[in-house]
Short mmCIF file of N, CA and C in Angstrom, two decimals:
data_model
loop_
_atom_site.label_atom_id
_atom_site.label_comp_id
_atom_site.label_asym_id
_atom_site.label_seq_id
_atom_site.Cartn_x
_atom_site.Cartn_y
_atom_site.Cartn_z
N UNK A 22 46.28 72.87 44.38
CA UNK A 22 45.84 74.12 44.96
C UNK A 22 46.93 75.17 44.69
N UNK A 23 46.59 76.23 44.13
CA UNK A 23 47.86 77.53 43.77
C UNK A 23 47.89 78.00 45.09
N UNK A 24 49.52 78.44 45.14
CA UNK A 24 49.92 79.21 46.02
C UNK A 24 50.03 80.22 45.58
N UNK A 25 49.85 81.45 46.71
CA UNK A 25 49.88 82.70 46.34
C UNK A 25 51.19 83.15 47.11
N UNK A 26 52.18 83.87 46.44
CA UNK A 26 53.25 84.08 47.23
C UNK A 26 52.97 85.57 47.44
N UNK A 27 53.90 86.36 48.39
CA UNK A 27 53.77 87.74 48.80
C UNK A 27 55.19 88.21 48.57
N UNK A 28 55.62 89.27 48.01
CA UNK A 28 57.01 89.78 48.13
C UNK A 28 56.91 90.75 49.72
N UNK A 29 55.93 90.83 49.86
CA UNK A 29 56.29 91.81 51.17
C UNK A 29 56.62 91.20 52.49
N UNK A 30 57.11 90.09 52.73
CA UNK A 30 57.34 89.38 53.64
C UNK A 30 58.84 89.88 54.57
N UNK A 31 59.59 90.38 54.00
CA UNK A 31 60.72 90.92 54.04
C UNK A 31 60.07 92.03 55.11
N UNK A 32 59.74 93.21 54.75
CA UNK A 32 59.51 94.23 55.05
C UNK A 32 58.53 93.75 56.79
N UNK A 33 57.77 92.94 56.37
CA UNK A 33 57.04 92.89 58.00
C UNK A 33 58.15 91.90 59.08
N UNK A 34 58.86 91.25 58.53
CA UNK A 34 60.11 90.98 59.13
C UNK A 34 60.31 91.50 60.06
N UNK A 35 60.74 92.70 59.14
CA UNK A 35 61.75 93.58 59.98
C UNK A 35 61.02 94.69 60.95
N UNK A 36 59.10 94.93 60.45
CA UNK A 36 58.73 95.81 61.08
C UNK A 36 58.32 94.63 62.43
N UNK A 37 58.20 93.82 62.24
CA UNK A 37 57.99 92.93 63.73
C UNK A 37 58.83 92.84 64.68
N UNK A 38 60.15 93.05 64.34
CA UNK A 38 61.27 92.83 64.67
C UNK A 38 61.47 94.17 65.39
N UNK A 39 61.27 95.34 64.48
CA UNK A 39 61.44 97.12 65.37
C UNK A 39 60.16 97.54 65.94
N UNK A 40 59.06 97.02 65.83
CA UNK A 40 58.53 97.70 66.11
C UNK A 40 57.51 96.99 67.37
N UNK A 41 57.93 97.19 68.57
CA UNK A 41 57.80 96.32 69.56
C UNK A 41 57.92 97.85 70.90
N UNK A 42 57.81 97.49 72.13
CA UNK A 42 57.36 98.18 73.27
C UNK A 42 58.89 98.79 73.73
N UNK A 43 59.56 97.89 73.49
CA UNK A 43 60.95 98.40 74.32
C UNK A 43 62.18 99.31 72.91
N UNK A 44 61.50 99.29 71.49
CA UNK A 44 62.10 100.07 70.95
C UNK A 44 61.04 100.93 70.38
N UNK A 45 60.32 102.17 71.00
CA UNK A 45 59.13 102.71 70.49
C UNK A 45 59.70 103.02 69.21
N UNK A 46 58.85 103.50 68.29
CA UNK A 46 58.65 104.38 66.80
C UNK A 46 58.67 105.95 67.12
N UNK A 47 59.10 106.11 66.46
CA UNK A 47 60.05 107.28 66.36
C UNK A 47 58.45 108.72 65.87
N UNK A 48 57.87 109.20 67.05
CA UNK A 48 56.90 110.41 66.16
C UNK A 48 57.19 111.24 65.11
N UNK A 49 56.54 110.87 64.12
CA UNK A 49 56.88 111.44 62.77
C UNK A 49 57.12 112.92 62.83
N UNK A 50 56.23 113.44 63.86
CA UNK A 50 56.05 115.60 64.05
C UNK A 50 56.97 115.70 64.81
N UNK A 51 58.30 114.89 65.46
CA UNK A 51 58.89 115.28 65.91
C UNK A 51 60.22 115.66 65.28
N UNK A 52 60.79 116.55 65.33
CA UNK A 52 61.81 117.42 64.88
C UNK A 52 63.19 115.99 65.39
N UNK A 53 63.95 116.22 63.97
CA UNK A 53 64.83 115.84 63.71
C UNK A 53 66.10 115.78 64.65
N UNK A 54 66.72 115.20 65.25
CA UNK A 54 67.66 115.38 66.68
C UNK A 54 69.10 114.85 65.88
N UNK A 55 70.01 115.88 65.76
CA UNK A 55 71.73 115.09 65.70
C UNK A 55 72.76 115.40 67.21
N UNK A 56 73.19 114.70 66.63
CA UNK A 56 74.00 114.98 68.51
C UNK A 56 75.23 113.82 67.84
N UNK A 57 76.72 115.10 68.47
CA UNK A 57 77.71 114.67 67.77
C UNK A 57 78.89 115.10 69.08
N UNK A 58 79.46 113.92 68.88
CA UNK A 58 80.73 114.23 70.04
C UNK A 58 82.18 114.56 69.64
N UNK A 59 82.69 115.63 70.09
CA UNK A 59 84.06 115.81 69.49
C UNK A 59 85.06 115.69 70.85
N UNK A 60 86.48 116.00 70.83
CA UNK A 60 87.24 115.77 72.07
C UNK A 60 87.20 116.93 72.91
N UNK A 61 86.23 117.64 72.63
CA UNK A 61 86.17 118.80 73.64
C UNK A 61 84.91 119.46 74.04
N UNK A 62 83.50 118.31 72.88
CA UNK A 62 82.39 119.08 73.60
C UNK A 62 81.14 117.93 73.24
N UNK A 63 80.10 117.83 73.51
CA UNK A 63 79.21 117.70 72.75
C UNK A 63 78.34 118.64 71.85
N UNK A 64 77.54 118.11 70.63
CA UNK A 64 76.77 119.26 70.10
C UNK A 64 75.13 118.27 69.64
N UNK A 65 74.39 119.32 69.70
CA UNK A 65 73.01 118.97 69.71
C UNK A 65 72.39 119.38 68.96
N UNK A 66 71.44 119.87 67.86
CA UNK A 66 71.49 119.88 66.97
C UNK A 66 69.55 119.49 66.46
N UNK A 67 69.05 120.38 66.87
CA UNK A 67 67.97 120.16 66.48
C UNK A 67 66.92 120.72 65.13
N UNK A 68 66.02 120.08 64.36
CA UNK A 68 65.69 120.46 63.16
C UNK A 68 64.44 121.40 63.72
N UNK A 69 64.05 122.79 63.80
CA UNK A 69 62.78 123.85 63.71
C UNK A 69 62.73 124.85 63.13
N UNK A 70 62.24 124.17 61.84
CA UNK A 70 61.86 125.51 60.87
C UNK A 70 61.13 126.60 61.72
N UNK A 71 60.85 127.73 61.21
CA UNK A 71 59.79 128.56 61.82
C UNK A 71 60.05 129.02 63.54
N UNK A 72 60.49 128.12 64.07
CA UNK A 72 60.76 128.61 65.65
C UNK A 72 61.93 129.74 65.87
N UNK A 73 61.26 130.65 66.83
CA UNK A 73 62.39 131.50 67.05
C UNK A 73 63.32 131.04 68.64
N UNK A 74 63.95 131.64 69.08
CA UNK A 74 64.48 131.73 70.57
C UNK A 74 63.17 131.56 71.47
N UNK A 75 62.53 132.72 71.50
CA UNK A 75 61.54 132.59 72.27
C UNK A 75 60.24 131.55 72.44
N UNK A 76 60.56 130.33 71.55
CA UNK A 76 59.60 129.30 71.85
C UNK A 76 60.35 127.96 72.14
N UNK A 77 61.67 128.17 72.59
CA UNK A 77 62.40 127.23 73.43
C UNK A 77 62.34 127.00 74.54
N UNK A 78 62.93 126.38 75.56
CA UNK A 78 63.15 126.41 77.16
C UNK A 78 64.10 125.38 76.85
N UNK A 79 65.26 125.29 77.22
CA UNK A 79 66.76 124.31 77.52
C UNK A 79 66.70 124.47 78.89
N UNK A 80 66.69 123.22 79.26
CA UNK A 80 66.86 123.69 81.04
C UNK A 80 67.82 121.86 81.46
N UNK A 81 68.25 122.10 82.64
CA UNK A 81 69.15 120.40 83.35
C UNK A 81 67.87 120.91 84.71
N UNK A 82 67.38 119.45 84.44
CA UNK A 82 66.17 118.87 85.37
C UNK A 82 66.71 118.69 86.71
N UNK A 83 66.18 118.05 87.50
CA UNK A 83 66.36 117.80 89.10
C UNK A 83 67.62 116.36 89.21
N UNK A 84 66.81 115.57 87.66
CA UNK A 84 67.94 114.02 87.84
C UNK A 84 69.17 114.72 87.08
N UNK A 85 69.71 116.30 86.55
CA UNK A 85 71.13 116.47 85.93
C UNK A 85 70.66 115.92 84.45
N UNK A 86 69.27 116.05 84.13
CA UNK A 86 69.21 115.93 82.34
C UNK A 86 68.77 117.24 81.57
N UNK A 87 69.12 117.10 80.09
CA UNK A 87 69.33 118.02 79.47
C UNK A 87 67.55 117.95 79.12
N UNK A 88 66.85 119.21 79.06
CA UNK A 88 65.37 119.32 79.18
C UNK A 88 65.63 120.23 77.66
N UNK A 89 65.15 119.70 76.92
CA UNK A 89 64.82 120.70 75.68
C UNK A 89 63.45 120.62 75.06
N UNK A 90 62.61 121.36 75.19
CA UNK A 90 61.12 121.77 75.06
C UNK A 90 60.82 122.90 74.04
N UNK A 91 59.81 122.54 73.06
CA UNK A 91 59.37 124.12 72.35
C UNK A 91 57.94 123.99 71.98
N UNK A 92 57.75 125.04 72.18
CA UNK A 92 56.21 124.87 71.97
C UNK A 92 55.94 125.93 70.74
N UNK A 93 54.86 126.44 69.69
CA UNK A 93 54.42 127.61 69.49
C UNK A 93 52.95 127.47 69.23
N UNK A 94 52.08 128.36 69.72
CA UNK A 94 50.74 128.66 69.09
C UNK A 94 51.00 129.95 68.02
N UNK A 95 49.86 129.28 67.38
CA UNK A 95 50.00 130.17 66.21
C UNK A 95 47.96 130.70 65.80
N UNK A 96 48.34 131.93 65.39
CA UNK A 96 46.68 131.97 65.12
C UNK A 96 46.14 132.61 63.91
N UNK A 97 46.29 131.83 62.60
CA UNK A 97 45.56 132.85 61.54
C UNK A 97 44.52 132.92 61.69
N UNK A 98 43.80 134.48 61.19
CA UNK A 98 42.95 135.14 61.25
C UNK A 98 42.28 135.80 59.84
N UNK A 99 41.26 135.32 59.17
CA UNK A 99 41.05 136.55 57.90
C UNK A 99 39.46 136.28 57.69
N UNK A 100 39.72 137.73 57.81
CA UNK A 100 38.19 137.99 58.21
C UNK A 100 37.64 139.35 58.04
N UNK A 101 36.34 139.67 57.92
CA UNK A 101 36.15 141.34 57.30
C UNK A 101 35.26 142.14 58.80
N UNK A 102 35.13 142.62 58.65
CA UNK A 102 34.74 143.64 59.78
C UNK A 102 33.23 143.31 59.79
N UNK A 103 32.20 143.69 58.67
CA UNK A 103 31.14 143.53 58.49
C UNK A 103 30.69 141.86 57.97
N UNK A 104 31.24 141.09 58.30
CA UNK A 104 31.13 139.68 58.21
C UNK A 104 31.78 138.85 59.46
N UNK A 105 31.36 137.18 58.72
CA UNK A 105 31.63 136.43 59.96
C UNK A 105 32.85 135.67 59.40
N UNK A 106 33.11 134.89 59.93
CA UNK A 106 34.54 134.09 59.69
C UNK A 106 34.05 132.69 59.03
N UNK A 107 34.80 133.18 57.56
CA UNK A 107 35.19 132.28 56.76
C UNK A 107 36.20 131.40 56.65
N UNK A 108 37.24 131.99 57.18
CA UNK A 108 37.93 130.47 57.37
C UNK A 108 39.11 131.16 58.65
N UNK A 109 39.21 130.28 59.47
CA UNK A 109 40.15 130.87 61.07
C UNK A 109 40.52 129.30 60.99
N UNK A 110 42.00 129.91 61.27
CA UNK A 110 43.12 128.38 61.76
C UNK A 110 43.29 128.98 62.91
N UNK A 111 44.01 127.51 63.69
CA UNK A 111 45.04 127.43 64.33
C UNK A 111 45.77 126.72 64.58
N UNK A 112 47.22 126.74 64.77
CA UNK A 112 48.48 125.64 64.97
C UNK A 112 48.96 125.69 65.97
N UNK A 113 49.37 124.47 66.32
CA UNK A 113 49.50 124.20 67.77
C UNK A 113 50.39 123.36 67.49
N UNK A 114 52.07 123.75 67.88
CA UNK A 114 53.15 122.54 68.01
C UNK A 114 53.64 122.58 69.46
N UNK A 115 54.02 121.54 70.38
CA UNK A 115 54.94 121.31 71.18
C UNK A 115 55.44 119.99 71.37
N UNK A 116 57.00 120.39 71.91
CA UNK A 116 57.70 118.83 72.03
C UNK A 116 58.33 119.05 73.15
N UNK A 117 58.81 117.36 73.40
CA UNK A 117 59.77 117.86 74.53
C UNK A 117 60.67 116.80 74.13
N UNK A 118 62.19 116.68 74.92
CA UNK A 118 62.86 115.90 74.66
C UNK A 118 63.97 115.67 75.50
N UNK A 119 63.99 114.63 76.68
CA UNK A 119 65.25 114.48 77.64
C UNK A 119 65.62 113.66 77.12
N UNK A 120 67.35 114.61 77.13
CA UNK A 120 68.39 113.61 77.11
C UNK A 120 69.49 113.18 78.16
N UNK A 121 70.26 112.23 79.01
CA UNK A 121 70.84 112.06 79.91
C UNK A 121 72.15 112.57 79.82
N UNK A 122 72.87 113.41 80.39
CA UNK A 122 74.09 113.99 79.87
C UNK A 122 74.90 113.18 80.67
N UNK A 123 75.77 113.22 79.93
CA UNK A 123 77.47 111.89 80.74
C UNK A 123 77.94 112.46 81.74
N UNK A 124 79.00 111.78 82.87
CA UNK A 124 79.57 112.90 83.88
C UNK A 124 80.81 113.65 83.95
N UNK A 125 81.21 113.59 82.37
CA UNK A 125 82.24 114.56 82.61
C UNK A 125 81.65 115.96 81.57
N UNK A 126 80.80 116.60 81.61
CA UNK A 126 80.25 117.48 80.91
C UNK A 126 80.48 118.56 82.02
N UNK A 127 80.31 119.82 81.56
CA UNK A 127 80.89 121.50 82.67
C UNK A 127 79.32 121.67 82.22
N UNK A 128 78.14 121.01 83.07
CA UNK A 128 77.06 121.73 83.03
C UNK A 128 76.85 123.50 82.88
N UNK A 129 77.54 124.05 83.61
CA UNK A 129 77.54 125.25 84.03
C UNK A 129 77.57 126.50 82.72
N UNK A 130 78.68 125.50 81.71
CA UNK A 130 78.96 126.36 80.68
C UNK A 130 78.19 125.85 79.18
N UNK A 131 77.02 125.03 79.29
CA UNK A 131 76.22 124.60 78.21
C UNK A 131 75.15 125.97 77.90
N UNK A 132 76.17 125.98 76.29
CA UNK A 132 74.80 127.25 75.92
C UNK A 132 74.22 126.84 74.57
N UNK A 133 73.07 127.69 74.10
CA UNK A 133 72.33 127.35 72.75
C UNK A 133 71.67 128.42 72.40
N UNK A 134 71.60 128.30 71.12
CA UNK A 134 71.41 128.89 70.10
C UNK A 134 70.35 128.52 69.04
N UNK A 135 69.90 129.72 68.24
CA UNK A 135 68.98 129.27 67.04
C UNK A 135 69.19 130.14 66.02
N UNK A 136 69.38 129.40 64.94
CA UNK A 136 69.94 130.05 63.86
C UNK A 136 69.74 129.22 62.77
N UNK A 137 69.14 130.03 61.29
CA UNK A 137 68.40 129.51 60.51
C UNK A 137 67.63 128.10 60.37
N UNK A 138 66.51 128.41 61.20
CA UNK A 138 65.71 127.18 61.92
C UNK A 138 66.55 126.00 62.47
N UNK A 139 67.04 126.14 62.93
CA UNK A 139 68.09 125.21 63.92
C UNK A 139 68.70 125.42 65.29
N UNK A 140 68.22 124.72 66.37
CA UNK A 140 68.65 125.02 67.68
C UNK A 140 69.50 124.46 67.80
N UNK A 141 70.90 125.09 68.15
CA UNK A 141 72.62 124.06 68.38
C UNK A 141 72.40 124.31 70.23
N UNK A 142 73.11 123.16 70.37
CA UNK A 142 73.23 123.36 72.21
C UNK A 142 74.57 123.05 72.06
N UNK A 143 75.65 123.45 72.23
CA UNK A 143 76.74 123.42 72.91
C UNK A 143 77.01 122.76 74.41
N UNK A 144 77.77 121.92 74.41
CA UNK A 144 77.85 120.92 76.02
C UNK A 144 79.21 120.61 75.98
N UNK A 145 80.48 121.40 76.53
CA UNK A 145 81.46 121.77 76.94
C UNK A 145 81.73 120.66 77.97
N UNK A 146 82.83 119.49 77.48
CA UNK A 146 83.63 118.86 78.32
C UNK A 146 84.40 119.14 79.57
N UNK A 147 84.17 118.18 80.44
CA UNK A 147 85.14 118.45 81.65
C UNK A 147 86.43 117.82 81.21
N UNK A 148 87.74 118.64 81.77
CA UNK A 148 89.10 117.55 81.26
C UNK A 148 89.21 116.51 82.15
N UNK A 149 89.95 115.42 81.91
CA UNK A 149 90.10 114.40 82.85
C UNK A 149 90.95 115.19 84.14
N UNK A 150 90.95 115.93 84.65
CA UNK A 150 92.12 116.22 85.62
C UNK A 150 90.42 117.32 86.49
N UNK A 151 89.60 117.76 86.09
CA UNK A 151 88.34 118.09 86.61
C UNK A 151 87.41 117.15 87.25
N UNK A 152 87.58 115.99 85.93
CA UNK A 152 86.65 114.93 86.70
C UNK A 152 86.72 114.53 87.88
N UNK A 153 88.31 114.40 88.18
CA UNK A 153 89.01 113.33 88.87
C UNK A 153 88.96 114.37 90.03
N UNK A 154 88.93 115.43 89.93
CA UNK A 154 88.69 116.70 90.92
C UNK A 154 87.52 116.75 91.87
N UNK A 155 86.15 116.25 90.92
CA UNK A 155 85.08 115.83 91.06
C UNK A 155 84.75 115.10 91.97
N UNK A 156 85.66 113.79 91.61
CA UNK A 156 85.29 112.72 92.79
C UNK A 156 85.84 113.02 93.85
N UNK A 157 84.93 112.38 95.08
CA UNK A 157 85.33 112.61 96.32
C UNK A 157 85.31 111.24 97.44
N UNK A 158 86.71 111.34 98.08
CA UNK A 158 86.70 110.18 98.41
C UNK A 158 85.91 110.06 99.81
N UNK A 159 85.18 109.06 100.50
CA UNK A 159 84.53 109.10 101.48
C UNK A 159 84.69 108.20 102.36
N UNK A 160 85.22 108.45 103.67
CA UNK A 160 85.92 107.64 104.63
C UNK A 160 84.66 107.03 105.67
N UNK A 161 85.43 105.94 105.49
CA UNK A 161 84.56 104.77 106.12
C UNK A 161 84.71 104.89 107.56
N UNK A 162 83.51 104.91 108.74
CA UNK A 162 83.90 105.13 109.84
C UNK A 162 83.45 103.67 110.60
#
């Protein structure tokens, strides 16, 4: 009896292996995320062509996470006055994306930006002598 061999055996391997409940797949329409730590800040770093400022919202949620959301509607239109519509789009993107920020970050002074389709968030370190400022000790009665 011939055997039939498969070279693709490799490949479902590994997709069996990633692609399971507790490591979801990654949405393809979702914009590209870098996030890079240096000794004095974090940086964030998101991929949106086409988006301006005004279809962002950066916000720290109720649990102290970093909320970064964008949405845009969009509506082409072409069409003649004395006729009906031949062809009408519309585009519709939104995302959202929490991330948990560490506890020595200066919430207060996290800002962002967009600049040639790219949203940077800036996230400004606390020094160790702030942190430690931070904690508070609590006496046992």
């Amino acid at each position: 009896m011939p055997v039939r061999r498969s070279q693709k055996w490799l490949p479902n391997v590994f997709n069996d292996f990633f692609d399971n409940e507790w490591m979801a797949r990654a949405n393809s329409t979702a914009p590209a995320i870098n996030v890079m730590e240096t000794d004095s800040d974090y940086k964030v770093e998101l991929a949106a062509p086409g988006m301006t400022k005004e279809d962002f919202n950066v916000r720290i949620d109720e649990d102290n996470n970093l909320v970064i959301s964008m949405e845009k509607k969009q509506e082409q239109k072409e069409e003649h006055k004395d006729g009906r519509y031949l062809r009408r789009e519309f585009s519709y993107t939104k995302f959202q994306q929490t991330m948990i920020l560490p506890d020595n970050v200066d919430k207060e002074k996290i800002n962002a930006k967009v600049e040639n389709g790219v949203l940077s968030i800036d996230i400004p370190k606390l020094s160790e002598e702030e942190v430690k400022k931070a904690q508070r000790q609590i006496d046992v009665k």
